Short mmCIF file of C-alpha atoms in Angstrom, two decimals:
data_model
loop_
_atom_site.label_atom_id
_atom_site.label_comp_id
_atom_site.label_asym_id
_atom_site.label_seq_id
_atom_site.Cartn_x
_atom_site.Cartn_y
_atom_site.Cartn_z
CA UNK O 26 -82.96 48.12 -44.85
CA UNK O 27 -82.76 47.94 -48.58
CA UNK O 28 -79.53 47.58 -50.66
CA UNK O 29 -80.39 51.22 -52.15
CA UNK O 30 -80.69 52.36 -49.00
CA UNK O 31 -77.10 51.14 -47.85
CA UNK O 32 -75.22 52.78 -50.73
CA UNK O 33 -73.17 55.49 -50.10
CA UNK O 34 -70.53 57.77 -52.04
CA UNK O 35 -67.17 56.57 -52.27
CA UNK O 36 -66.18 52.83 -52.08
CA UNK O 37 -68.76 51.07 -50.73
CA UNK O 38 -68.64 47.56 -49.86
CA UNK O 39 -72.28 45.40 -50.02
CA UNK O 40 -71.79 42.15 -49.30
CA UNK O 41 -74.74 40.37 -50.66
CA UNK O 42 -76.52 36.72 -50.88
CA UNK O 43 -78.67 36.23 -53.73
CA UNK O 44 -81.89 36.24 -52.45
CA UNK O 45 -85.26 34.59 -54.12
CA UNK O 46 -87.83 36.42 -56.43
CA UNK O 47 -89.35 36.59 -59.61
CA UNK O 48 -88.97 35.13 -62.83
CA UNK O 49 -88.52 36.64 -66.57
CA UNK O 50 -88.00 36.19 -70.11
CA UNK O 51 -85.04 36.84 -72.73
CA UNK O 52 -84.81 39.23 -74.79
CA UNK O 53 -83.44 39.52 -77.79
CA UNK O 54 -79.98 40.42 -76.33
CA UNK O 55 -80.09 36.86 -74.99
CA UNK O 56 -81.90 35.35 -78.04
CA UNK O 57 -80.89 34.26 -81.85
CA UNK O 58 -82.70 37.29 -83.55
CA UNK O 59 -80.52 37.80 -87.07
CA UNK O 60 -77.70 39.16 -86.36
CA UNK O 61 -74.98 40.72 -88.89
CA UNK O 62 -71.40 37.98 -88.17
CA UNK O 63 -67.97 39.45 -88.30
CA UNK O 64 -65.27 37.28 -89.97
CA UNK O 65 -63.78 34.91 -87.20
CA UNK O 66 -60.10 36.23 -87.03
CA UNK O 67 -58.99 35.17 -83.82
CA UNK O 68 -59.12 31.90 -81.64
CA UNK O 69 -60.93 32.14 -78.43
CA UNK O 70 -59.43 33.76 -75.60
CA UNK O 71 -57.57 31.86 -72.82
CA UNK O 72 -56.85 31.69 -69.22
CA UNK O 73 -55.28 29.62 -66.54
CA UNK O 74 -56.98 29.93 -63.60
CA UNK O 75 -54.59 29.35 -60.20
CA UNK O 76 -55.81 27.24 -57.30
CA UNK O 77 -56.59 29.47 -54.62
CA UNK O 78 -53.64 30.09 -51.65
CA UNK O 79 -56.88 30.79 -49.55
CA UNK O 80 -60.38 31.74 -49.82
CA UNK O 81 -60.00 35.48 -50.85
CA UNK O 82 -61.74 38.24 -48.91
CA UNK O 83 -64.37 39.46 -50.99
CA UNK O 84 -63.91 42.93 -50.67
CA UNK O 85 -63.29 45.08 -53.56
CA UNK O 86 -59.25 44.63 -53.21
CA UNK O 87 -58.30 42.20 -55.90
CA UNK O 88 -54.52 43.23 -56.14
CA UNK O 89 -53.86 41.95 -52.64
CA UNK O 90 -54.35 38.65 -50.31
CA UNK O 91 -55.18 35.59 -52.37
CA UNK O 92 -56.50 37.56 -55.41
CA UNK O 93 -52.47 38.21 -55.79
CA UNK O 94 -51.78 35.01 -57.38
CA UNK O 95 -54.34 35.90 -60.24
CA UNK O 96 -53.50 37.54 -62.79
CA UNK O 97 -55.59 39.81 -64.92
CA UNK O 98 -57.43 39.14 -68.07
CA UNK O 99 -56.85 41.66 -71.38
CA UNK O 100 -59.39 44.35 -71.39
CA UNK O 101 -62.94 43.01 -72.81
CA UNK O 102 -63.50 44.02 -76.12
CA UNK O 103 -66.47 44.39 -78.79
CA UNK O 104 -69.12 41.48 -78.80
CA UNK O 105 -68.20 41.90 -82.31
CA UNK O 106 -64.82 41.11 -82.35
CA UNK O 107 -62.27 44.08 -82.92
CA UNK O 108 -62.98 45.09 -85.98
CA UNK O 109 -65.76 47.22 -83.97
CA UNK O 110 -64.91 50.38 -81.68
CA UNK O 111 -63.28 49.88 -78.71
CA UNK O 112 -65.18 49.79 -75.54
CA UNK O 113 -65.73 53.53 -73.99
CA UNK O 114 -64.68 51.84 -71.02
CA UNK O 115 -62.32 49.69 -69.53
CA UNK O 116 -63.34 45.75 -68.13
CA UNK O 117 -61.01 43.13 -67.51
CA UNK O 118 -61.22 40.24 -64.98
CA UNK O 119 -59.31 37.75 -62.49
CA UNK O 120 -60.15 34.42 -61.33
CA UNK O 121 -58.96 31.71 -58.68
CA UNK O 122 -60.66 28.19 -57.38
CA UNK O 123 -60.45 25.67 -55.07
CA UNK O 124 -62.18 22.39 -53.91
CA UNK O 125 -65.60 24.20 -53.76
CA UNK O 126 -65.76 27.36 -55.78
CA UNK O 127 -64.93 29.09 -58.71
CA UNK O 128 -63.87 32.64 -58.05
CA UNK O 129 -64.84 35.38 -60.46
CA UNK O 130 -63.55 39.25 -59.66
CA UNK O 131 -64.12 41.73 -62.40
CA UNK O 132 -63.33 45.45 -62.36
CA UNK O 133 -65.14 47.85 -64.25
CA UNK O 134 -64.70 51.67 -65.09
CA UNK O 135 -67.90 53.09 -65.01
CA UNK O 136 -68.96 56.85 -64.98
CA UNK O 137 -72.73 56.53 -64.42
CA UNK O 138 -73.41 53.58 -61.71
CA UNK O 139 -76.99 53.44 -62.94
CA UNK O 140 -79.35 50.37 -61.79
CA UNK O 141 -83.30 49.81 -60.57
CA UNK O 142 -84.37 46.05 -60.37
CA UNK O 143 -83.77 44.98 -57.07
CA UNK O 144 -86.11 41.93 -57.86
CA UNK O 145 -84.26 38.31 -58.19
CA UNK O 146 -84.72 37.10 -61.80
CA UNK O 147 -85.78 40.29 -63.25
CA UNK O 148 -83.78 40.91 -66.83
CA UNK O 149 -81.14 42.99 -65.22
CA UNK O 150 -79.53 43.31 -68.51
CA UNK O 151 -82.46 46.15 -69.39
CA UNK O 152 -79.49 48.16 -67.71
CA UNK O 153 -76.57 48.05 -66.90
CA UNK O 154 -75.07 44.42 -66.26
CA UNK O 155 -72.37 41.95 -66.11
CA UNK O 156 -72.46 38.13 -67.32
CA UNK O 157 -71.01 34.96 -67.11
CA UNK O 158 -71.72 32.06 -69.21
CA UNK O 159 -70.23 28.32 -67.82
CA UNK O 160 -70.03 24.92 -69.80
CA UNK O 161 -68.27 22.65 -67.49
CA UNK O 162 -67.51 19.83 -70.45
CA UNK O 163 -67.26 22.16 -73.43
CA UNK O 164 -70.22 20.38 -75.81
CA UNK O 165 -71.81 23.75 -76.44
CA UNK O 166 -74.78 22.73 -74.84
CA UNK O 167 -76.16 22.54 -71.33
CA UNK O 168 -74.77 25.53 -69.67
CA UNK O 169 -75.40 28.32 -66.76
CA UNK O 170 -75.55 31.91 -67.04
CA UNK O 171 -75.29 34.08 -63.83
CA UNK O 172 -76.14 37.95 -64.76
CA UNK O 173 -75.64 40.68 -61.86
CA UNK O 174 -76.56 44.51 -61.63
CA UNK O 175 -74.43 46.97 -59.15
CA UNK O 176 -77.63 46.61 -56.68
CA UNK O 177 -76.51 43.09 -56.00
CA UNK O 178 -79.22 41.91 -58.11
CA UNK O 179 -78.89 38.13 -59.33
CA UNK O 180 -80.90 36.75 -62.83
CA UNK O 181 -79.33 33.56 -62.92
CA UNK O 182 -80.54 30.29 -65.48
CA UNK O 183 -79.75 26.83 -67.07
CA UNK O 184 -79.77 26.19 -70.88
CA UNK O 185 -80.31 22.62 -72.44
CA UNK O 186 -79.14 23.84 -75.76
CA UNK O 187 -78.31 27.32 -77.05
CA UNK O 188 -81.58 29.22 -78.15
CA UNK O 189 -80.80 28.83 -81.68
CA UNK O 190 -80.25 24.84 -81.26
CA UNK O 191 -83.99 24.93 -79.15
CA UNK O 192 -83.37 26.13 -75.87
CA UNK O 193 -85.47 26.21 -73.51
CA UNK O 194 -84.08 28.41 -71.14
CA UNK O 195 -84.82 27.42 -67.63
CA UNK O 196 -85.22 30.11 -65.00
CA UNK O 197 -86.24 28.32 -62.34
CA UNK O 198 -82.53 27.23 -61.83
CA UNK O 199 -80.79 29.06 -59.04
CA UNK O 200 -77.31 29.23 -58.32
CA UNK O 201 -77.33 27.89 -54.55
CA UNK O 202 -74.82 28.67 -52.31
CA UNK O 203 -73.76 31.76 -54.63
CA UNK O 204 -71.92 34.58 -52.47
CA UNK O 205 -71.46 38.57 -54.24
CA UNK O 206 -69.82 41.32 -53.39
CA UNK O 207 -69.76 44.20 -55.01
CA UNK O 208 -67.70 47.56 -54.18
CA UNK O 209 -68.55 51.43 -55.61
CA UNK O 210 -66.35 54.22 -56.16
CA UNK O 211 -68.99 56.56 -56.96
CA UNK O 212 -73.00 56.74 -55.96
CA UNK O 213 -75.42 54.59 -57.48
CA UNK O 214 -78.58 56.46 -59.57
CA UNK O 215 -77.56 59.75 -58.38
CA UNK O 216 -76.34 61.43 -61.90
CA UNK O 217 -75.30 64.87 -60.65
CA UNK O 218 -71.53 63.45 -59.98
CA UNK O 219 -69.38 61.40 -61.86
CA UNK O 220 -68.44 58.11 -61.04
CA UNK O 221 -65.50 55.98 -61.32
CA UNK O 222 -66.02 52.32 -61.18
CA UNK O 223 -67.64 49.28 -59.42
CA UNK O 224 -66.02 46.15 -58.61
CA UNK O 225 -67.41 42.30 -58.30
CA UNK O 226 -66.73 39.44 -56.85
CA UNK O 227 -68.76 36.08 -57.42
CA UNK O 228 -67.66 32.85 -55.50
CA UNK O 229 -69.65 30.18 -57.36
CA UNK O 230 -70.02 26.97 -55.77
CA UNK O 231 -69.55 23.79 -58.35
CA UNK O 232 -71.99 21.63 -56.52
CA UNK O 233 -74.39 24.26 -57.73
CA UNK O 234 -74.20 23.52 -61.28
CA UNK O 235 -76.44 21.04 -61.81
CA UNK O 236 -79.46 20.83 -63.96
CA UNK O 237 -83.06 21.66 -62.43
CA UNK O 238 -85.37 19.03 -61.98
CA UNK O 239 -86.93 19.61 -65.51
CA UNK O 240 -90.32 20.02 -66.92
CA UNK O 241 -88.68 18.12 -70.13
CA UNK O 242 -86.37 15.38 -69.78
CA UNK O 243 -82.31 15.77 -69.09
CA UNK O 244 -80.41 13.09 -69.20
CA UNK O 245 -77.77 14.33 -70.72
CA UNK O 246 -73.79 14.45 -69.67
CA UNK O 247 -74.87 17.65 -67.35
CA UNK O 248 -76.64 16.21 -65.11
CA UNK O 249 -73.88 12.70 -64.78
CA UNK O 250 -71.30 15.49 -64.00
CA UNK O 251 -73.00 16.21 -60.62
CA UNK O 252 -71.46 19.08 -59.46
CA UNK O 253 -68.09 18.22 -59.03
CA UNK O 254 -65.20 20.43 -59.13
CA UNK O 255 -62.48 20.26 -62.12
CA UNK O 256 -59.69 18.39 -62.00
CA UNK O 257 -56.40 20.02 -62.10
CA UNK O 258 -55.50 20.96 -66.05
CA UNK O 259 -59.41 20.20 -66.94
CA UNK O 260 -60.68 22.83 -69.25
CA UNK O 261 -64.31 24.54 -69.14
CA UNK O 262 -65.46 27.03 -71.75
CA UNK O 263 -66.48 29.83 -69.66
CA UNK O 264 -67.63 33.87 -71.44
CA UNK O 265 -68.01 36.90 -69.41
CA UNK O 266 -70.07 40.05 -70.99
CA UNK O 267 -71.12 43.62 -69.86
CA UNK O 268 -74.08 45.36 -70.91
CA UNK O 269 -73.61 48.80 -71.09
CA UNK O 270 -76.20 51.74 -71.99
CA UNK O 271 -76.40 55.21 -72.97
CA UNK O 272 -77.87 57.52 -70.79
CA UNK O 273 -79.71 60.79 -70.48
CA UNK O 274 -80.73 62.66 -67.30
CA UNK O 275 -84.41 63.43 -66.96
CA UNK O 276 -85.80 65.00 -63.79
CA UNK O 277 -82.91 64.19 -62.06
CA UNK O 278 -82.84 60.65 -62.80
CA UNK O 279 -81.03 58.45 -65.78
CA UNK O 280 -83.08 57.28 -68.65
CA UNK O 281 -81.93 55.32 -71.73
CA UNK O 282 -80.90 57.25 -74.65
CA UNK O 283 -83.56 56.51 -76.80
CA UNK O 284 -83.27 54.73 -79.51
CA UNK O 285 -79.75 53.61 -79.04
CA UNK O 286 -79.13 49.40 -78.44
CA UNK O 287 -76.92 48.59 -75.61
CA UNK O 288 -73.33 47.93 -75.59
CA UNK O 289 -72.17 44.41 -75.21
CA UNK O 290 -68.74 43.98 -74.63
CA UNK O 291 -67.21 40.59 -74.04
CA UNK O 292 -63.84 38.66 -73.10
CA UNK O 293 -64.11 36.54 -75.81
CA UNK O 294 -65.43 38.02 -79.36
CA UNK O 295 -68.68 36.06 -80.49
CA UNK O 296 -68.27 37.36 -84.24
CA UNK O 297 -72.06 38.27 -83.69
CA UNK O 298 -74.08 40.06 -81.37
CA UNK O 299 -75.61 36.57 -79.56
CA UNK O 300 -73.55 34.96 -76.33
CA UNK O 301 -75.22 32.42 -77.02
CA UNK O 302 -72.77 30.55 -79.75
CA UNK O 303 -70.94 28.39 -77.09
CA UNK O 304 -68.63 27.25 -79.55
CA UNK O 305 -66.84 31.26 -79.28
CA UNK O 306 -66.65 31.24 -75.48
CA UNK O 307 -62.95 31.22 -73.77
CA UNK O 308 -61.01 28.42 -72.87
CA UNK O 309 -60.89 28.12 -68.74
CA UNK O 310 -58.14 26.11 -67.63
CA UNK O 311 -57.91 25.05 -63.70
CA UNK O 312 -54.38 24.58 -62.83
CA UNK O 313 -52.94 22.05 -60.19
CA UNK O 314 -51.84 24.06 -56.40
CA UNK O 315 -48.49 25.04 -56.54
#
């Protein structure tokens, strides 16, 4: 049985492991097209990020069990920085870790749950999407990037050096080990009803990020790292960003508005519309257990 087949109205709960397919290529979303840059007015966001009482239950309940000692982020704002329009809807974010895994849960209003590739490594951010971006040692270079669609859908990949700076992008990387959840209040690519929101929960294991085995050479600080998890007050720089569309209904089915670019709304501003400018991303700092 399919993920699509398994959704259902009203708070459903699909568990998922990513699972293998094919590859793609940027866009320029994800690239360093020109791009008009606000005025930087503010300094990155922040957050501490408490070691984990216990694994939490990834199930869509973030208020309760171990998710309890996180607190939440502010609500994401304009890639832009907020000088632009608010976002039409509200995004904001929690996360916890322990000896093996960093974990992400993010909680998203959202009246038209709207997705189609069900592919691994297809550019899920053609629709709706949410993003993280990870540099474990903060050089702006060498980093992951871990994109998910409400189907469960994974596009993840490892960057040498921000686009702009050369790239290449490598797609081949997966993140191993990665576990998703992802909870609906609502029914996925049915647009006679309104929905309410959809919920995600990523537990990312740190002996995952590592460099691929490269076509190029890597020797860089990345790949000494191995893998291993923070130390208690280490900081990461660490961005989170959701792609949102606007949508028509055509034969029963959503299209894009055409004509109109997406949304991109982010934790921390970028001052342009490019995540790729690791030198904007948050500051992630793991804090000791209690």
């Amino acid at each position: 049985m399919s993920v699509i087949d398994l959704m259902m109205p009203r708070l459903l709960l699909v568990p998922l492991i990513a699972v293998l397919g094919g590859c793609a290529s940027s866009s320029v979303h994800h690239s360093d097209a020109a791009q008009p840059q606000q005025a930087v007015s503010d300094a990155p966001s922040t957050y501490d990020v408490p070691f984990a009482p216990g694994p939490p239950h990834l199930d869509g309940r973030m208020d309760e069990g171990a998710w309890a000692a996180a607190d939440w982020s502010a609500q994401y704002g304009d890639i832009q920085g907020p000088a632009l329009p608010a976002p039409r809807f509200s995004t904001r974010m929690k996360m916890l870790w322990d000896e093996d895994y960093l974990y992400v849960g993010v909680e998203m209003e959202e009246p038209d749950l709207w997705a189609t590739y069900a592919e691994r490594d297809l550019i899920v951010f053609h629709e709706h999407d949410f993003e993280i971006f990870i540099d474990p040692d903060g050089d702006a270079r060498e980093y992951y990037e871990i994109e998910v669609n409400v189907l469960g859908t994974i596009f993840d990949l490892y960057l040498y050096n921000a686009y702009r700076d050369g790239g290449p992008a490598e797609h081949d990387w997966d993140c191993e080990g990665l576990q998703t959840a992802i909870s609906v209040d609502g029914t996925i690519n049915d647009p006679s009803d309104r929905d309410r929101s959809w919920t995600l929960e990523w537990a990312i294991p740190f002996a995952s990020l590592v460099p691929p085995d490269a076509r190029i050479g890597n020797e860089g600080p990345e790949r000494a790292r191995g893998g291993v998890a923070p130390q208690p007050w280490e900081t990461w720089r660490i961005n989170f960003s959701r792609v949102e569309w606007e949508l028509d209904v055509e034969n029963g089915a959503y299209v894009k508005r055409p004509n109109r670019p997406e949304d991109n709304w982010t934790w921390s501003p970028q001052w342009e519309i490019n995540m790729h400018v690791p030198q904007h991303w948050g500051y992630v700092r793991f804090l000791p257990a209690s």
